PDB file of C-alpha atoms in Angstrom:
ATOM      1  CA  MET E  29      20.827 -18.268  -1.514  1.00  0.00           C
ATOM      2  CA  ILE E  30      20.869 -15.070   0.551  1.00  0.00           C
ATOM      3  CA  ILE E  31      17.745 -12.904   0.270  1.00  0.00           C
ATOM      4  CA  ASP E  32      17.243  -9.547   1.941  1.00  0.00           C
ATOM      5  CA  ALA E  33      13.522  -9.296   2.695  1.00  0.00           C
ATOM      6  CA  ASP E  34      13.337  -5.522   3.265  1.00  0.00           C
ATOM      7  CA  CYS E  35      14.804  -3.021   0.796  1.00  0.00           C
ATOM      8  CA  HIS E  36      13.527   0.321  -0.512  1.00  0.00           C
ATOM      9  CA  ILE E  37      14.359   1.998  -3.815  1.00  0.00           C
ATOM     10  CA  SER E  38      13.279   5.296  -5.333  1.00  0.00           C
ATOM     11  CA  SER E  39      12.674   6.743  -8.782  1.00  0.00           C
ATOM     12  CA  GLN E  40      15.135   9.555  -8.080  1.00  0.00           C
ATOM     13  CA  LYS E  41      17.519  10.735  -5.381  1.00  0.00           C
ATOM     14  CA  PHE E  42      15.042  13.034  -3.645  1.00  0.00           C
ATOM     15  CA  ASP E  43      16.931  12.940  -0.343  1.00  0.00           C
ATOM     16  CA  SER E  44      20.262  11.782   1.048  1.00  0.00           C
ATOM     17  CA  LEU E  45      19.017   8.262   1.750  1.00  0.00           C
ATOM     18  CA  ALA E  46      17.205   7.591  -1.511  1.00  0.00           C
ATOM     19  CA  ILE E  47      18.813   4.931  -3.677  1.00  0.00           C
ATOM     20  CA  MET E  48      17.928   3.683  -7.135  1.00  0.00           C
ATOM     21  CA  ALA E  49      17.871   0.153  -8.502  1.00  0.00           C
ATOM     22  CA  GLY E  50      21.458   0.207  -9.734  1.00  0.00           C
ATOM     23  CA  ASP E  51      22.638   1.478  -6.360  1.00  0.00           C
ATOM     24  CA  LEU E  52      20.900  -1.395  -4.626  1.00  0.00           C
ATOM     25  CA  ILE E  53      22.500  -3.934  -6.955  1.00  0.00           C
ATOM     26  CA  GLU E  54      25.924  -2.563  -6.007  1.00  0.00           C
ATOM     27  CA  ILE E  55      25.039  -2.792  -2.307  1.00  0.00           C
ATOM     28  CA  MET E  56      23.816  -6.365  -2.745  1.00  0.00           C
ATOM     29  CA  ASP E  57      26.920  -7.423  -4.649  1.00  0.00           C
ATOM     30  CA  ARG E  58      29.166  -5.919  -1.986  1.00  0.00           C
ATOM     31  CA  ALA E  59      27.247  -7.670   0.791  1.00  0.00           C
ATOM     32  CA  GLY E  60      27.023 -11.023  -0.998  1.00  0.00           C
ATOM     33  CA  VAL E  61      23.221 -10.932  -1.212  1.00  0.00           C
ATOM     34  CA  ASP E  62      21.677 -12.753  -4.154  1.00  0.00           C
ATOM     35  CA  ARG E  63      18.155 -11.304  -4.214  1.00  0.00           C
ATOM     36  CA  ALA E  64      16.179  -8.581  -2.486  1.00  0.00           C
ATOM     37  CA  LEU E  65      12.511  -8.005  -1.791  1.00  0.00           C
ATOM     38  CA  ILE E  66      11.927  -4.409  -2.892  1.00  0.00           C
ATOM     39  CA  TRP E  67       9.263  -1.805  -2.275  1.00  0.00           C
ATOM     40  CA  LEU E  68       9.187   1.944  -2.616  1.00  0.00           C
ATOM     41  CA  LYS E  69      10.594   4.552  -0.251  1.00  0.00           C
ATOM     42  CA  PRO E  70       7.647   6.914   0.309  1.00  0.00           C
ATOM     43  CA  PRO E  71       8.240  10.260  -1.418  1.00  0.00           C
ATOM     44  CA  TYR E  72       7.498  13.475   0.432  1.00  0.00           C
ATOM     45  CA  ASP E  73       4.638  14.362  -1.918  1.00  0.00           C
ATOM     46  CA  ARG E  74       3.090  10.890  -1.375  1.00  0.00           C
ATOM     47  CA  ASN E  75       2.778  10.367  -5.134  1.00  0.00           C
ATOM     48  CA  ILE E  76       3.370   6.628  -5.105  1.00  0.00           C
ATOM     49  CA  ASP E  77       2.390   5.820  -8.693  1.00  0.00           C
ATOM     50  CA  PRO E  78       5.822   6.644 -10.195  1.00  0.00           C
ATOM     51  CA  GLU E  79       7.482   4.783  -7.338  1.00  0.00           C
ATOM     52  CA  ASN E  80       5.456   1.600  -7.878  1.00  0.00           C
ATOM     53  CA  GLN E  81       6.314   1.894 -11.571  1.00  0.00           C
ATOM     54  CA  THR E  82       9.977   2.144 -10.588  1.00  0.00           C
ATOM     55  CA  ILE E  83       9.712  -1.132  -8.668  1.00  0.00           C
ATOM     56  CA  HIS E  84       8.270  -2.783 -11.769  1.00  0.00           C
ATOM     57  CA  ALA E  85      10.992  -1.341 -14.013  1.00  0.00           C
ATOM     58  CA  ALA E  86      13.712  -2.482 -11.623  1.00  0.00           C
ATOM     59  CA  ALA E  87      12.435  -6.062 -11.634  1.00  0.00           C
ATOM     60  CA  LEU E  88      12.498  -6.050 -15.431  1.00  0.00           C
ATOM     61  CA  ALA E  89      15.926  -4.421 -15.637  1.00  0.00           C
ATOM     62  CA  TYR E  90      17.574  -6.881 -13.233  1.00  0.00           C
ATOM     63  CA  PRO E  91      15.878 -10.256 -13.778  1.00  0.00           C
ATOM     64  CA  GLY E  92      16.422 -12.730 -10.997  1.00  0.00           C
ATOM     65  CA  ARG E  93      17.697 -10.156  -8.509  1.00  0.00           C
ATOM     66  CA  PHE E  94      14.542  -8.463  -7.230  1.00  0.00           C
ATOM     67  CA  LEU E  95      11.308  -9.692  -5.654  1.00  0.00           C
ATOM     68  CA  PRO E  96       8.888  -6.803  -6.358  1.00  0.00           C
ATOM     69  CA  PHE E  97       6.154  -5.639  -3.969  1.00  0.00           C
ATOM     70  CA  GLY E  98       3.697  -2.814  -4.468  1.00  0.00           C
ATOM     71  CA  TRP E  99       2.469  -0.141  -2.070  1.00  0.00           C
ATOM     72  CA  THR E 100      -0.904   1.432  -1.446  1.00  0.00           C
ATOM     73  CA  ASN E 101      -1.950   4.320   0.783  1.00  0.00           C
ATOM     74  CA  PRO E 102      -5.543   4.654   2.030  1.00  0.00           C
ATOM     75  CA  ARG E 103      -4.867   8.299   2.910  1.00  0.00           C
ATOM     76  CA  LEU E 104      -4.742   9.186  -0.776  1.00  0.00           C
ATOM     77  CA  GLY E 105      -8.445   8.394  -1.113  1.00  0.00           C
ATOM     78  CA  ARG E 106     -10.289   5.139  -1.613  1.00  0.00           C
ATOM     79  CA  GLN E 107     -10.285   5.155  -5.414  1.00  0.00           C
ATOM     80  CA  LYS E 108      -6.585   5.966  -5.734  1.00  0.00           C
ATOM     81  CA  ALA E 109      -5.778   3.246  -3.215  1.00  0.00           C
ATOM     82  CA  VAL E 110      -7.946   0.740  -5.082  1.00  0.00           C
ATOM     83  CA  ASP E 111      -6.367   1.729  -8.397  1.00  0.00           C
ATOM     84  CA  ALA E 112      -2.905   1.254  -6.925  1.00  0.00           C
ATOM     85  CA  ILE E 113      -3.744  -2.243  -5.698  1.00  0.00           C
ATOM     86  CA  ARG E 114      -5.183  -3.255  -9.054  1.00  0.00           C
ATOM     87  CA  GLN E 115      -2.245  -1.808 -10.976  1.00  0.00           C
ATOM     88  CA  CYS E 116       0.261  -3.538  -8.723  1.00  0.00           C
ATOM     89  CA  TYR E 117      -1.357  -6.938  -9.142  1.00  0.00           C
ATOM     90  CA  GLU E 118      -2.996  -6.840 -12.566  1.00  0.00           C
ATOM     91  CA  GLY E 119      -0.660  -4.415 -14.344  1.00  0.00           C
ATOM     92  CA  TYR E 120       2.695  -5.213 -12.811  1.00  0.00           C
ATOM     93  CA  GLY E 121       2.164  -8.744 -11.543  1.00  0.00           C
ATOM     94  CA  PHE E 122       3.821  -7.992  -8.209  1.00  0.00           C
ATOM     95  CA  LEU E 123       4.345 -10.744  -5.669  1.00  0.00           C
ATOM     96  CA  GLY E 124       2.466  -8.810  -2.978  1.00  0.00           C
ATOM     97  CA  ILE E 125       1.668  -5.389  -1.598  1.00  0.00           C
ATOM     98  CA  LYS E 126       2.629  -3.372   1.468  1.00  0.00           C
ATOM     99  CA  PHE E 127       0.643  -1.190   3.888  1.00  0.00           C
ATOM    100  CA  ASN E 128       2.493   1.297   6.112  1.00  0.00           C
ATOM    101  CA  GLY E 129       0.307   2.972   8.704  1.00  0.00           C
ATOM    102  CA  ALA E 130       3.303   4.671  10.333  1.00  0.00           C
ATOM    103  CA  GLN E 131       4.634   6.718   7.428  1.00  0.00           C
ATOM    104  CA  ASP E 132       1.205   7.125   5.831  1.00  0.00           C
ATOM    105  CA  GLU E 133      -0.532   7.870   9.143  1.00  0.00           C
ATOM    106  CA  TYR E 134      -3.504   5.528   9.507  1.00  0.00           C
ATOM    107  CA  ILE E 135      -4.642   2.662  11.724  1.00  0.00           C
ATOM    108  CA  ILE E 136      -3.983  -0.475   9.750  1.00  0.00           C
ATOM    109  CA  ASP E 137      -7.149  -2.306  10.813  1.00  0.00           C
ATOM    110  CA  ASP E 138      -9.495   0.682  10.677  1.00  0.00           C
ATOM    111  CA  ASP E 139     -12.790  -0.811   9.528  1.00  0.00           C
ATOM    112  CA  ARG E 140     -13.715   2.055   7.234  1.00  0.00           C
ATOM    113  CA  LEU E 141     -10.384   3.259   5.901  1.00  0.00           C
ATOM    114  CA  ALA E 142      -8.026   0.303   5.708  1.00  0.00           C
ATOM    115  CA  MET E 143      -9.850  -3.013   6.052  1.00  0.00           C
ATOM    116  CA  PRO E 144     -11.801  -2.767   2.763  1.00  0.00           C
ATOM    117  CA  LEU E 145      -8.480  -2.290   0.962  1.00  0.00           C
ATOM    118  CA  VAL E 146      -6.880  -5.193   2.827  1.00  0.00           C
ATOM    119  CA  GLU E 147      -9.842  -7.314   1.775  1.00  0.00           C
ATOM    120  CA  LEU E 148      -9.396  -6.233  -1.845  1.00  0.00           C
ATOM    121  CA  ALA E 149      -5.704  -7.084  -1.751  1.00  0.00           C
ATOM    122  CA  ALA E 150      -6.402 -10.414  -0.049  1.00  0.00           C
ATOM    123  CA  GLY E 151      -8.708 -11.297  -2.912  1.00  0.00           C
ATOM    124  CA  TYR E 152      -5.653 -11.704  -5.143  1.00  0.00           C
ATOM    125  CA  GLY E 153      -4.381 -14.488  -2.894  1.00  0.00           C
ATOM    126  CA  LYS E 154      -0.859 -13.083  -2.597  1.00  0.00           C
ATOM    127  CA  PRO E 155       1.148 -12.119   0.497  1.00  0.00           C
ATOM    128  CA  ILE E 156       0.509  -8.782   2.184  1.00  0.00           C
ATOM    129  CA  ALA E 157       3.181  -6.897   4.121  1.00  0.00           C
ATOM    130  CA  PHE E 158       2.640  -4.514   7.018  1.00  0.00           C
ATOM    131  CA  HIS E 159       5.036  -2.134   8.705  1.00  0.00           C
ATOM    132  CA  ILE E 160       4.668  -3.095  12.369  1.00  0.00           C
ATOM    133  CA  GLY E 161       6.697  -0.904  14.690  1.00  0.00           C
ATOM    134  CA  GLY E 162       7.236   1.042  17.845  1.00  0.00           C
ATOM    135  CA  ASP E 163       7.499   4.262  15.825  1.00  0.00           C
ATOM    136  CA  SER E 164       3.694   4.375  15.570  1.00  0.00           C
ATOM    137  CA  PRO E 165       2.318   1.872  18.099  1.00  0.00           C
ATOM    138  CA  GLU E 166      -1.254   3.096  17.940  1.00  0.00           C
ATOM    139  CA  ASN E 167      -1.420   2.697  14.168  1.00  0.00           C
ATOM    140  CA  THR E 168       0.758  -0.367  13.699  1.00  0.00           C
ATOM    141  CA  HIS E 169       0.658  -2.453  16.872  1.00  0.00           C
ATOM    142  CA  PRO E 170       1.234  -6.194  16.323  1.00  0.00           C
ATOM    143  CA  TYR E 171      -2.199  -6.927  17.762  1.00  0.00           C
ATOM    144  CA  ARG E 172      -3.752  -5.011  14.885  1.00  0.00           C
ATOM    145  CA  LEU E 173      -2.036  -7.340  12.458  1.00  0.00           C
ATOM    146  CA  ARG E 174      -3.251 -10.311  14.492  1.00  0.00           C
ATOM    147  CA  ARG E 175      -6.835  -9.177  13.898  1.00  0.00           C
ATOM    148  CA  ILE E 176      -6.139  -8.896  10.172  1.00  0.00           C
ATOM    149  CA  ALA E 177      -4.303 -12.224   9.939  1.00  0.00           C
ATOM    150  CA  GLN E 178      -7.126 -14.019  11.730  1.00  0.00           C
ATOM    151  CA  ALA E 179      -9.683 -12.420   9.395  1.00  0.00           C
ATOM    152  CA  PHE E 180      -7.788 -13.756   6.350  1.00  0.00           C
ATOM    153  CA  PRO E 181      -6.226 -17.044   7.474  1.00  0.00           C
ATOM    154  CA  GLU E 182      -5.611 -18.137   3.892  1.00  0.00           C
ATOM    155  CA  ILE E 183      -3.254 -15.187   3.239  1.00  0.00           C
ATOM    156  CA  THR E 184       0.408 -15.002   4.240  1.00  0.00           C
ATOM    157  CA  PHE E 185       1.336 -11.804   6.071  1.00  0.00           C
ATOM    158  CA  LEU E 186       4.810 -10.310   6.420  1.00  0.00           C
ATOM    159  CA  MET E 187       5.350  -8.438   9.695  1.00  0.00           C
ATOM    160  CA  VAL E 188       8.052  -5.988   8.652  1.00  0.00           C
ATOM    161  CA  HIS E 189      10.334  -4.899  11.548  1.00  0.00           C
ATOM    162  CA  MET E 190       8.541  -7.338  13.930  1.00  0.00           C
ATOM    163  CA  GLY E 191       7.648  -4.443  16.230  1.00  0.00           C
ATOM    164  CA  GLY E 192      10.934  -2.537  15.910  1.00  0.00           C
ATOM    165  CA  ALA E 193      11.660   0.646  13.916  1.00  0.00           C
ATOM    166  CA  GLY E 194      11.253   2.682  17.111  1.00  0.00           C
ATOM    167  CA  HIS E 195      11.399   2.583  20.885  1.00  0.00           C
ATOM    168  CA  PRO E 196      10.148   0.877  22.829  1.00  0.00           C
ATOM    169  CA  ALA E 197      10.106  -2.084  20.490  1.00  0.00           C
ATOM    170  CA  LEU E 198       6.958  -4.205  20.459  1.00  0.00           C
ATOM    171  CA  ALA E 199       8.854  -7.416  19.841  1.00  0.00           C
ATOM    172  CA  HIS E 200       7.264  -9.508  22.583  1.00  0.00           C
ATOM    173  CA  SER E 201       3.811  -8.716  21.186  1.00  0.00           C
ATOM    174  CA  ALA E 202       5.067  -9.438  17.674  1.00  0.00           C
ATOM    175  CA  ILE E 203       6.366 -12.858  18.675  1.00  0.00           C
ATOM    176  CA  GLU E 204       3.120 -13.596  20.497  1.00  0.00           C
ATOM    177  CA  VAL E 205       1.156 -12.783  17.331  1.00  0.00           C
ATOM    178  CA  ALA E 206       3.398 -14.994  15.215  1.00  0.00           C
ATOM    179  CA  ARG E 207       2.963 -17.804  17.731  1.00  0.00           C
ATOM    180  CA  THR E 208      -0.834 -17.629  17.495  1.00  0.00           C
ATOM    181  CA  CYS E 209      -1.055 -16.870  13.750  1.00  0.00           C
ATOM    182  CA  PRO E 210       0.780 -19.438  11.607  1.00  0.00           C
ATOM    183  CA  ASN E 211       0.198 -17.286   8.511  1.00  0.00           C
ATOM    184  CA  VAL E 212       2.444 -14.493   9.865  1.00  0.00           C
ATOM    185  CA  PHE E 213       6.160 -14.341   9.024  1.00  0.00           C
ATOM    186  CA  LEU E 214       8.531 -11.978  10.849  1.00  0.00           C
ATOM    187  CA  ILE E 215      11.042  -9.820   8.972  1.00  0.00           C
ATOM    188  CA  GLY E 216      13.674  -8.871  11.518  1.00  0.00           C
ATOM    189  CA  SER E 217      14.784  -5.508  10.140  1.00  0.00           C
ATOM    190  CA  ALA E 218      15.307  -2.244  12.060  1.00  0.00           C
ATOM    191  CA  ILE E 219      15.228  -4.084  15.380  1.00  0.00           C
ATOM    192  CA  ASP E 220      17.878  -5.019  17.920  1.00  0.00           C
ATOM    193  CA  GLU E 221      19.582  -8.355  17.515  1.00  0.00           C
ATOM    194  CA  GLY E 222      18.422  -9.552  20.911  1.00  0.00           C
ATOM    195  CA  TYR E 223      14.808  -9.512  19.794  1.00  0.00           C
ATOM    196  CA  VAL E 224      15.622 -11.418  16.616  1.00  0.00           C
ATOM    197  CA  HIS E 225      17.398 -14.010  18.736  1.00  0.00           C
ATOM    198  CA  LEU E 226      14.385 -14.183  21.046  1.00  0.00           C
ATOM    199  CA  ALA E 227      12.113 -14.798  18.040  1.00  0.00           C
ATOM    200  CA  LEU E 228      14.386 -17.583  16.834  1.00  0.00           C
ATOM    201  CA  ARG E 229      14.395 -19.221  20.268  1.00  0.00           C
ATOM    202  CA  SER E 230      10.646 -18.803  20.722  1.00  0.00           C
ATOM    203  CA  LEU E 231       9.387 -19.726  17.261  1.00  0.00           C
ATOM    204  CA  GLY E 232      12.188 -21.754  15.762  1.00  0.00           C
ATOM    205  CA  ALA E 233      13.810 -20.903  12.465  1.00  0.00           C
ATOM    206  CA  ASP E 234      10.830 -21.440  10.169  1.00  0.00           C
ATOM    207  CA  ARG E 235       9.185 -17.993  10.204  1.00  0.00           C
ATOM    208  CA  VAL E 236      11.947 -15.458  10.838  1.00  0.00           C
ATOM    209  CA  CYS E 237      13.444 -13.727   7.802  1.00  0.00           C
ATOM    210  CA  PHE E 238      16.595 -11.686   7.342  1.00  0.00           C
ATOM    211  CA  GLY E 239      16.014  -8.059   6.365  1.00  0.00           C
ATOM    212  CA  SER E 240      18.218  -4.964   6.382  1.00  0.00           C
ATOM    213  CA  ASP E 241      15.786  -2.083   5.751  1.00  0.00           C
ATOM    214  CA  THR E 242      18.238  -0.718   3.165  1.00  0.00           C
ATOM    215  CA  PRO E 243      18.881   2.223   2.716  1.00  0.00           C
ATOM    216  CA  PHE E 244      17.912   2.951   6.328  1.00  0.00           C
ATOM    217  CA  GLY E 245      20.161   0.099   7.481  1.00  0.00           C
ATOM    218  CA  LEU E 246      23.503  -1.150   6.186  1.00  0.00           C
ATOM    219  CA  MET E 247      22.951  -4.437   4.391  1.00  0.00           C
ATOM    220  CA  HIS E 248      26.409  -5.916   4.917  1.00  0.00           C
ATOM    221  CA  VAL E 249      26.333  -5.022   8.627  1.00  0.00           C
ATOM    222  CA  ARG E 250      22.880  -6.519   9.174  1.00  0.00           C
ATOM    223  CA  LEU E 251      23.877  -9.679   7.325  1.00  0.00           C
ATOM    224  CA  ALA E 252      26.970 -10.010   9.504  1.00  0.00           C
ATOM    225  CA  MET E 253      24.739  -9.650  12.562  1.00  0.00           C
ATOM    226  CA  TYR E 254      22.463 -12.406  11.325  1.00  0.00           C
ATOM    227  CA  ARG E 255      25.374 -14.721  10.603  1.00  0.00           C
ATOM    228  CA  ALA E 256      26.610 -14.203  14.157  1.00  0.00           C
ATOM    229  CA  LEU E 257      23.137 -14.833  15.605  1.00  0.00           C
ATOM    230  CA  LEU E 258      22.759 -18.010  13.590  1.00  0.00           C
ATOM    231  CA  ARG E 259      26.185 -19.536  14.241  1.00  0.00           C
ATOM    232  CA  ASP E 260      24.797 -22.057  16.763  1.00  0.00           C
ATOM    233  CA  PHE E 261      21.918 -23.079  14.487  1.00  0.00           C
ATOM    234  CA  SER E 262      22.105 -25.890  11.961  1.00  0.00           C
ATOM    235  CA  PRO E 263      23.089 -25.098   8.355  1.00  0.00           C
ATOM    236  CA  GLU E 264      19.516 -25.956   7.362  1.00  0.00           C
ATOM    237  CA  ASP E 265      18.056 -23.408   9.798  1.00  0.00           C
ATOM    238  CA  GLN E 266      20.563 -20.783   8.720  1.00  0.00           C
ATOM    239  CA  ALA E 267      19.497 -21.261   5.110  1.00  0.00           C
ATOM    240  CA  LYS E 268      15.845 -20.841   6.073  1.00  0.00           C
ATOM    241  CA  VAL E 269      16.346 -17.539   7.864  1.00  0.00           C
ATOM    242  CA  LEU E 270      18.727 -16.099   5.272  1.00  0.00           C
ATOM    243  CA  GLY E 271      16.509 -16.829   2.297  1.00  0.00           C
ATOM    244  CA  GLY E 272      14.451 -19.983   2.386  1.00  0.00           C
ATOM    245  CA  ASN E 273      11.681 -18.642   4.593  1.00  0.00           C
ATOM    246  CA  ILE E 274      10.908 -15.598   2.471  1.00  0.00           C
ATOM    247  CA  ILE E 275      10.857 -17.730  -0.663  1.00  0.00           C
ATOM    248  CA  ARG E 276       8.371 -20.047   1.028  1.00  0.00           C
ATOM    249  CA  ALA E 277       6.299 -17.125   2.322  1.00  0.00           C
ATOM    250  CA  LEU E 278       6.031 -15.699  -1.174  1.00  0.00           C
ATOM    251  CA  GLY E 279       4.977 -19.043  -2.569  1.00  0.00           C
ATOM    252  CA  ILE E 280       7.743 -19.138  -5.176  1.00  0.00           C
ATOM    253  CA  ASP E 281       9.760 -22.023  -3.778  1.00  0.00           C
ATOM    254  CA  LYS E 282       8.904 -24.139  -6.815  1.00  0.00           C
TER     255      LYS E 282
END
């Protein structure tokens, strides 16, 4: 089974990149991808409630195709962020939630702004995803996620972009964090293939996951890149990276 571990959809086509659930299904079918982990594409007005609802509706409309994640933004105020977390878990039953300190402009391990919300989310016992990239190194450096992962060793964390999404990439730091934190999985989206290959050589094939960052990346092109990277790995390791690892990270392998 091929699973893309990084896809964004929107409630409406509010810019040239925004895609809706049906659009993503067409992209997946063309690429030969069976399932996709989905979260929202942040709208310009930062009103994430309709977008989280769209993720929920998409999972219901296309059963078996989507792995739904929520989104919360501490910059919208503590209560709104808390309400979003509770709605995502208790109302929608999402598999996890994502924090993005780059697009939403905050330091992900800020003790007053972000960490209380991370603690609240961790209380649900489900995976938590973080945008970790060179586009906002002060806010989203891999070492900040290391601090979080070590504070909640019982929680699985998804390091989205593994330090990419900008230049210079922070991939070496990302791999170092994954090496020291066994509860961190790397999603190799929006990053050069050489760094993904380095992660595979350094960590093995057990904690690196295929992701395209659709619609910001082209799913079929990224999948072709991964197949080329993995050609010298065993069929078992290829299956892990292309789908098995994210299933295991989400705790739904049974």
